[in-house]
Amino acid sequence: MVGVEPKTVERWLSNPDRAPRESTQEEADRALGVDPVTLWPKSVRSHVKTGHDREIVAAYPFRSAAPTSLWASLIDGASQTLTFAGYTNYFLWQQHPRLGTRLAAKAKHGTRVRFLVGDPESEVTTKREEVEGVPLTVSTRIRITLDALAKMGRHEGVEARFSDQHIALSVFMFDDQMLVTPHIASLLGDESPTFHIRRLEDDGLYDRFAGHVTSLWEDGRPVEA
């Protein structure tokens, strides 16, 4: 019906990344009576020239559902800036072996590494501990991050600051990509949704979240050695 060989169609079916040229897509859409995004979701997204949602690479219902390999590849692949703006950043040290050594090596080669953490002594932290009600408290998780940073020693390009204003939103930036977790009510970070975002336009999703982090960083209080 669309003028292609059956083997060509088999290749479309066996490889979701493969799609025919646009005119053939349109003919197949008409023949089957379906919307193009149903048949060629990746192809359609890659050709959309408007719409801010094209910056969303993937969405996960839980942060824990985002593969550890994804985090590792983003951390290892960044060469300019790495920003960890989670309130505790505790999970990073548990999931990524020798993270401190890896970050120190990156800083040595010119990567800017920043940690924005909550103040373990603040009222915001205390209230959050009451909400969560778990044995491994927020302040303890923050201190684990501070201890890990202290064990890294002093490295030019590695900085840490306190902020209480990102208690409900974690943003992790890796050059032109980021992972964003909006925290839901009393749920822990691992139980909240996470979005993988790639910068594709000015003042898009990436830039909005990046601007948020920049503002918090500028207002943050330096973490003393």
mmCIF file of C-alpha atoms in Angstrom:
data_model
loop_
_atom_site.group_PDB
_atom_site.id
_atom_site.type_symbol
_atom_site.label_atom_id
_atom_site.label_comp_id
_atom_site.label_asym_id
_atom_site.label_seq_id
_atom_site.Cartn_x
_atom_site.Cartn_y
_atom_site.Cartn_z
ATOM 1 C CA MET A 1 0.000 0.000 0.000
ATOM 2 C CA VAL A 2 2.908 2.360 0.601
ATOM 3 C CA GLY A 3 5.183 0.985 -2.133
ATOM 4 C CA VAL A 4 7.961 -0.663 -0.084
ATOM 5 C CA GLU A 5 9.214 -4.256 0.165
ATOM 6 C CA PRO A 6 8.109 -6.445 3.110
ATOM 7 C CA LYS A 7 11.735 -6.748 4.250
ATOM 8 C CA THR A 8 11.858 -2.977 4.610
ATOM 9 C CA VAL A 9 8.852 -3.075 6.905
ATOM 10 C CA GLU A 10 10.501 -5.885 8.878
ATOM 11 C CA ARG A 11 13.470 -3.616 9.486
ATOM 12 C CA TRP A 12 11.147 -0.906 10.798
ATOM 13 C CA LEU A 13 9.620 -3.422 13.213
ATOM 14 C CA SER A 14 12.899 -4.938 14.401
ATOM 15 C CA ASN A 15 14.609 -1.609 15.104
ATOM 16 C CA PRO A 16 12.521 1.082 16.846
ATOM 17 C CA ASP A 17 15.173 3.668 15.979
ATOM 18 C CA ARG A 18 14.697 3.062 12.258
ATOM 19 C CA ALA A 19 12.014 5.027 10.428
ATOM 20 C CA PRO A 20 11.227 5.653 6.734
ATOM 21 C CA ARG A 21 11.384 9.019 5.086
ATOM 22 C CA GLU A 22 8.670 11.458 6.070
ATOM 23 C CA SER A 23 6.465 10.945 2.973
ATOM 24 C CA THR A 24 6.416 7.165 3.558
ATOM 25 C CA GLN A 25 5.568 7.696 7.208
ATOM 26 C CA GLU A 26 2.569 9.799 6.215
ATOM 27 C CA GLU A 27 1.355 7.134 3.759
ATOM 28 C CA ALA A 28 1.645 4.404 6.407
ATOM 29 C CA ASP A 29 -0.208 6.610 8.906
ATOM 30 C CA ARG A 30 -3.085 7.055 6.460
ATOM 31 C CA ALA A 31 -3.159 3.373 5.508
ATOM 32 C CA LEU A 32 -3.406 2.263 9.127
ATOM 33 C CA GLY A 33 -5.547 5.184 10.308
ATOM 34 C CA VAL A 34 -3.312 6.102 13.238
ATOM 35 C CA ASP A 35 -1.469 9.163 14.470
ATOM 36 C CA PRO A 36 2.202 9.376 13.360
ATOM 37 C CA VAL A 37 3.494 9.533 16.931
ATOM 38 C CA THR A 38 1.992 6.062 17.482
ATOM 39 C CA LEU A 39 4.140 4.495 14.783
ATOM 40 C CA TRP A 40 7.256 6.651 14.839
ATOM 41 C CA PRO A 41 7.528 8.298 18.297
ATOM 42 C CA LYS A 42 11.292 8.897 18.212
ATOM 43 C CA SER A 43 11.258 10.117 14.635
ATOM 44 C CA VAL A 44 8.384 12.513 15.285
ATOM 45 C CA ARG A 45 10.040 13.946 18.396
ATOM 46 C CA SER A 46 13.326 14.450 16.571
ATOM 47 C CA HIS A 47 11.631 16.437 13.802
ATOM 48 C CA VAL A 48 9.495 18.662 15.996
ATOM 49 C CA LYS A 49 10.836 22.215 15.772
ATOM 50 C CA THR A 50 8.605 23.739 18.424
ATOM 51 C CA GLY A 51 7.499 22.639 21.867
ATOM 52 C CA HIS A 52 9.533 22.693 25.039
ATOM 53 C CA ASP A 53 8.850 19.052 25.873
ATOM 54 C CA ARG A 54 11.366 17.976 23.238
ATOM 55 C CA GLU A 55 14.038 18.714 25.855
ATOM 56 C CA ILE A 56 12.694 15.829 27.957
ATOM 57 C CA VAL A 57 14.796 12.796 27.076
ATOM 58 C CA ALA A 58 13.086 10.419 29.509
ATOM 59 C CA ALA A 59 10.773 10.415 32.512
ATOM 60 C CA TYR A 60 10.894 8.003 35.435
ATOM 61 C CA PRO A 61 8.086 7.580 38.007
ATOM 62 C CA PHE A 62 10.732 7.112 40.714
ATOM 63 C CA ARG A 63 14.290 8.416 40.945
ATOM 64 C CA SER A 64 15.347 4.887 41.824
ATOM 65 C CA ALA A 65 13.984 3.794 38.416
ATOM 66 C CA ALA A 66 16.566 5.902 36.579
ATOM 67 C CA PRO A 67 19.363 3.413 35.805
ATOM 68 C CA THR A 68 22.559 3.715 37.806
ATOM 69 C CA SER A 69 24.355 3.349 34.473
ATOM 70 C CA LEU A 70 22.648 6.544 33.283
ATOM 71 C CA TRP A 71 23.921 8.488 36.292
ATOM 72 C CA ALA A 72 27.391 7.027 35.798
ATOM 73 C CA SER A 73 27.514 7.908 32.102
ATOM 74 C CA LEU A 74 26.359 11.481 32.776
ATOM 75 C CA ILE A 75 28.909 11.962 35.561
ATOM 76 C CA ASP A 76 31.777 10.440 33.598
ATOM 77 C CA GLY A 77 30.786 12.183 30.363
ATOM 78 C CA ALA A 78 30.708 15.727 31.753
ATOM 79 C CA SER A 79 33.832 17.767 31.095
ATOM 80 C CA GLN A 80 32.840 21.367 31.936
ATOM 81 C CA THR A 81 30.465 21.464 34.905
ATOM 82 C CA LEU A 82 29.003 19.005 37.379
ATOM 83 C CA THR A 83 26.453 20.380 39.825
ATOM 84 C CA PHE A 84 24.807 18.239 42.497
ATOM 85 C CA ALA A 85 21.972 20.310 43.925
ATOM 86 C CA GLY A 86 20.231 17.638 45.955
ATOM 87 C CA TYR A 87 19.340 18.475 49.529
ATOM 88 C CA THR A 88 21.516 15.658 50.918
ATOM 89 C CA ASN A 89 23.157 14.074 47.830
ATOM 90 C CA TYR A 90 23.532 11.034 50.084
ATOM 91 C CA PHE A 91 22.500 8.422 47.524
ATOM 92 C CA LEU A 92 25.328 9.375 45.158
ATOM 93 C CA TRP A 93 28.008 8.053 47.503
ATOM 94 C CA GLN A 94 26.096 4.803 47.995
ATOM 95 C CA GLN A 95 25.497 4.074 44.322
ATOM 96 C CA HIS A 96 28.770 5.185 42.731
ATOM 97 C CA PRO A 97 31.990 3.563 43.944
ATOM 98 C CA ARG A 98 35.041 5.821 44.276
ATOM 99 C CA LEU A 99 32.931 8.851 43.377
ATOM 100 C CA GLY A 100 35.216 11.197 45.296
ATOM 101 C CA THR A 101 38.261 9.989 43.375
ATOM 102 C CA ARG A 102 36.426 10.310 40.069
ATOM 103 C CA LEU A 103 35.288 13.846 40.848
ATOM 104 C CA ALA A 104 38.732 14.881 42.035
ATOM 105 C CA ALA A 105 40.226 13.622 38.767
ATOM 106 C CA LYS A 106 37.671 15.598 36.778
ATOM 107 C CA ALA A 107 38.399 18.759 38.764
ATOM 108 C CA LYS A 108 42.103 18.267 38.102
ATOM 109 C CA HIS A 109 41.367 18.321 34.363
ATOM 110 C CA GLY A 110 39.306 21.512 34.537
ATOM 111 C CA THR A 111 35.764 20.358 35.319
ATOM 112 C CA ARG A 112 33.941 22.595 37.792
ATOM 113 C CA VAL A 113 32.337 20.445 40.504
ATOM 114 C CA ARG A 114 29.703 22.012 42.779
ATOM 115 C CA PHE A 115 27.669 20.588 45.650
ATOM 116 C CA LEU A 116 24.653 22.486 46.981
ATOM 117 C CA VAL A 117 23.420 20.845 50.184
ATOM 118 C CA GLY A 118 21.009 21.647 52.973
ATOM 119 C CA ASP A 119 22.303 22.972 56.284
ATOM 120 C CA PRO A 120 22.124 20.081 58.800
ATOM 121 C CA GLU A 121 21.548 22.568 61.617
ATOM 122 C CA SER A 122 18.753 24.580 59.965
ATOM 123 C CA GLU A 123 15.099 24.714 60.945
ATOM 124 C CA VAL A 124 14.140 23.589 57.440
ATOM 125 C CA THR A 125 16.163 20.409 57.900
ATOM 126 C CA THR A 126 14.641 19.754 61.317
ATOM 127 C CA LYS A 127 11.099 20.120 59.978
ATOM 128 C CA ARG A 128 11.864 17.801 57.077
ATOM 129 C CA GLU A 129 13.130 15.176 59.492
ATOM 130 C CA GLU A 130 9.818 15.345 61.336
ATOM 131 C CA VAL A 131 7.928 14.843 58.065
ATOM 132 C CA GLU A 132 10.023 11.876 56.914
ATOM 133 C CA GLY A 133 10.281 10.177 60.297
ATOM 134 C CA VAL A 134 13.020 7.729 59.226
ATOM 135 C CA PRO A 135 16.045 6.494 61.251
ATOM 136 C CA LEU A 136 18.545 7.758 58.678
ATOM 137 C CA THR A 137 17.711 11.418 59.201
ATOM 138 C CA VAL A 138 18.128 14.274 56.725
ATOM 139 C CA SER A 139 20.899 15.869 58.805
ATOM 140 C CA THR A 140 22.755 12.539 58.978
ATOM 141 C CA ARG A 141 22.536 12.105 55.221
ATOM 142 C CA ILE A 142 23.843 15.640 54.701
ATOM 143 C CA ARG A 143 26.764 14.976 57.069
ATOM 144 C CA ILE A 144 27.640 11.831 55.101
ATOM 145 C CA THR A 145 28.004 14.021 52.014
ATOM 146 C CA LEU A 146 30.044 16.610 53.938
ATOM 147 C CA ASP A 147 32.279 13.839 55.282
ATOM 148 C CA ALA A 148 32.786 12.410 51.785
ATOM 149 C CA LEU A 149 33.713 15.859 50.478
ATOM 150 C CA ALA A 150 36.125 16.378 53.372
ATOM 151 C CA LYS A 151 37.821 13.063 52.603
ATOM 152 C CA MET A 152 38.360 14.243 49.032
ATOM 153 C CA GLY A 153 40.607 16.967 50.410
ATOM 154 C CA ARG A 154 41.024 20.371 48.833
ATOM 155 C CA HIS A 155 40.855 20.447 45.047
ATOM 156 C CA GLU A 156 40.700 23.528 42.885
ATOM 157 C CA GLY A 157 37.364 23.505 41.106
ATOM 158 C CA VAL A 158 35.483 21.580 43.824
ATOM 159 C CA GLU A 159 33.106 23.761 45.845
ATOM 160 C CA ALA A 160 30.263 23.219 48.307
ATOM 161 C CA ARG A 161 27.622 25.582 49.626
ATOM 162 C CA PHE A 162 24.638 25.417 51.975
ATOM 163 C CA SER A 163 21.094 26.300 50.888
ATOM 164 C CA ASP A 164 17.706 25.506 52.383
ATOM 165 C CA GLN A 165 15.639 26.573 49.381
ATOM 166 C CA HIS A 166 15.891 23.386 47.319
ATOM 167 C CA ILE A 167 14.317 21.099 49.913
ATOM 168 C CA ALA A 168 11.545 20.179 47.453
ATOM 169 C CA LEU A 169 13.493 20.160 44.180
ATOM 170 C CA SER A 170 16.758 18.404 43.350
ATOM 171 C CA VAL A 171 18.661 19.303 40.192
ATOM 172 C CA PHE A 172 21.755 17.438 39.022
ATOM 173 C CA MET A 173 23.572 19.054 36.085
ATOM 174 C CA PHE A 174 26.058 17.426 33.718
ATOM 175 C CA ASP A 175 27.209 19.960 31.097
ATOM 176 C CA ASP A 176 24.145 20.325 28.797
ATOM 177 C CA GLN A 177 22.109 17.559 30.453
ATOM 178 C CA MET A 178 20.416 17.282 33.831
ATOM 179 C CA LEU A 179 18.315 15.022 36.034
ATOM 180 C CA VAL A 180 15.532 16.801 37.937
ATOM 181 C CA THR A 181 13.566 15.395 40.881
ATOM 182 C CA PRO A 182 10.544 17.307 42.214
ATOM 183 C CA HIS A 183 9.960 15.851 45.688
ATOM 184 C CA ILE A 184 6.417 14.713 46.438
ATOM 185 C CA ALA A 185 5.013 15.538 49.883
ATOM 186 C CA SER A 186 6.526 13.256 52.527
ATOM 187 C CA LEU A 187 8.180 10.881 50.071
ATOM 188 C CA LEU A 188 11.928 10.387 50.004
ATOM 189 C CA GLY A 189 13.896 11.467 46.957
ATOM 190 C CA ASP A 190 14.175 7.926 45.585
ATOM 191 C CA GLU A 191 10.370 7.670 45.624
ATOM 192 C CA SER A 192 9.750 10.881 43.660
ATOM 193 C CA PRO A 193 9.643 11.273 39.850
ATOM 194 C CA THR A 194 12.776 12.138 37.903
ATOM 195 C CA PHE A 195 13.167 13.742 34.474
ATOM 196 C CA HIS A 196 16.177 13.505 32.183
ATOM 197 C CA ILE A 197 16.512 16.811 30.311
ATOM 198 C CA ARG A 198 18.871 17.862 27.528
ATOM 199 C CA ARG A 199 19.403 21.527 26.586
ATOM 200 C CA LEU A 200 18.109 22.261 23.085
ATOM 201 C CA GLU A 201 16.927 25.884 23.207
ATOM 202 C CA ASP A 202 17.231 29.192 24.989
ATOM 203 C CA ASP A 203 14.943 29.675 28.001
ATOM 204 C CA GLY A 204 13.665 26.110 27.726
ATOM 205 C CA LEU A 205 13.258 23.583 30.520
ATOM 206 C CA TYR A 206 16.990 23.130 30.976
ATOM 207 C CA ASP A 207 17.677 26.860 31.207
ATOM 208 C CA ARG A 208 14.816 27.417 33.666
ATOM 209 C CA PHE A 209 16.091 24.781 36.081
ATOM 210 C CA ALA A 210 19.705 25.874 35.542
ATOM 211 C CA GLY A 211 18.735 29.452 36.393
ATOM 212 C CA HIS A 212 17.090 28.212 39.578
ATOM 213 C CA VAL A 213 20.288 26.442 40.634
ATOM 214 C CA THR A 214 22.456 29.439 39.745
ATOM 215 C CA SER A 215 20.306 31.707 41.909
ATOM 216 C CA LEU A 216 20.512 29.320 44.872
ATOM 217 C CA TRP A 217 24.245 28.936 44.425
ATOM 218 C CA GLU A 218 24.842 32.681 44.404
ATOM 219 C CA ASP A 219 22.803 33.049 47.606
ATOM 220 C CA GLY A 220 24.346 29.979 49.236
ATOM 221 C CA ARG A 221 26.659 29.954 52.243
ATOM 222 C CA PRO A 222 30.120 28.437 51.745
ATOM 223 C CA VAL A 223 30.745 25.116 53.465
ATOM 224 C CA GLU A 224 33.843 25.549 55.576
ATOM 225 C CA ALA A 225 36.562 22.922 55.428
#
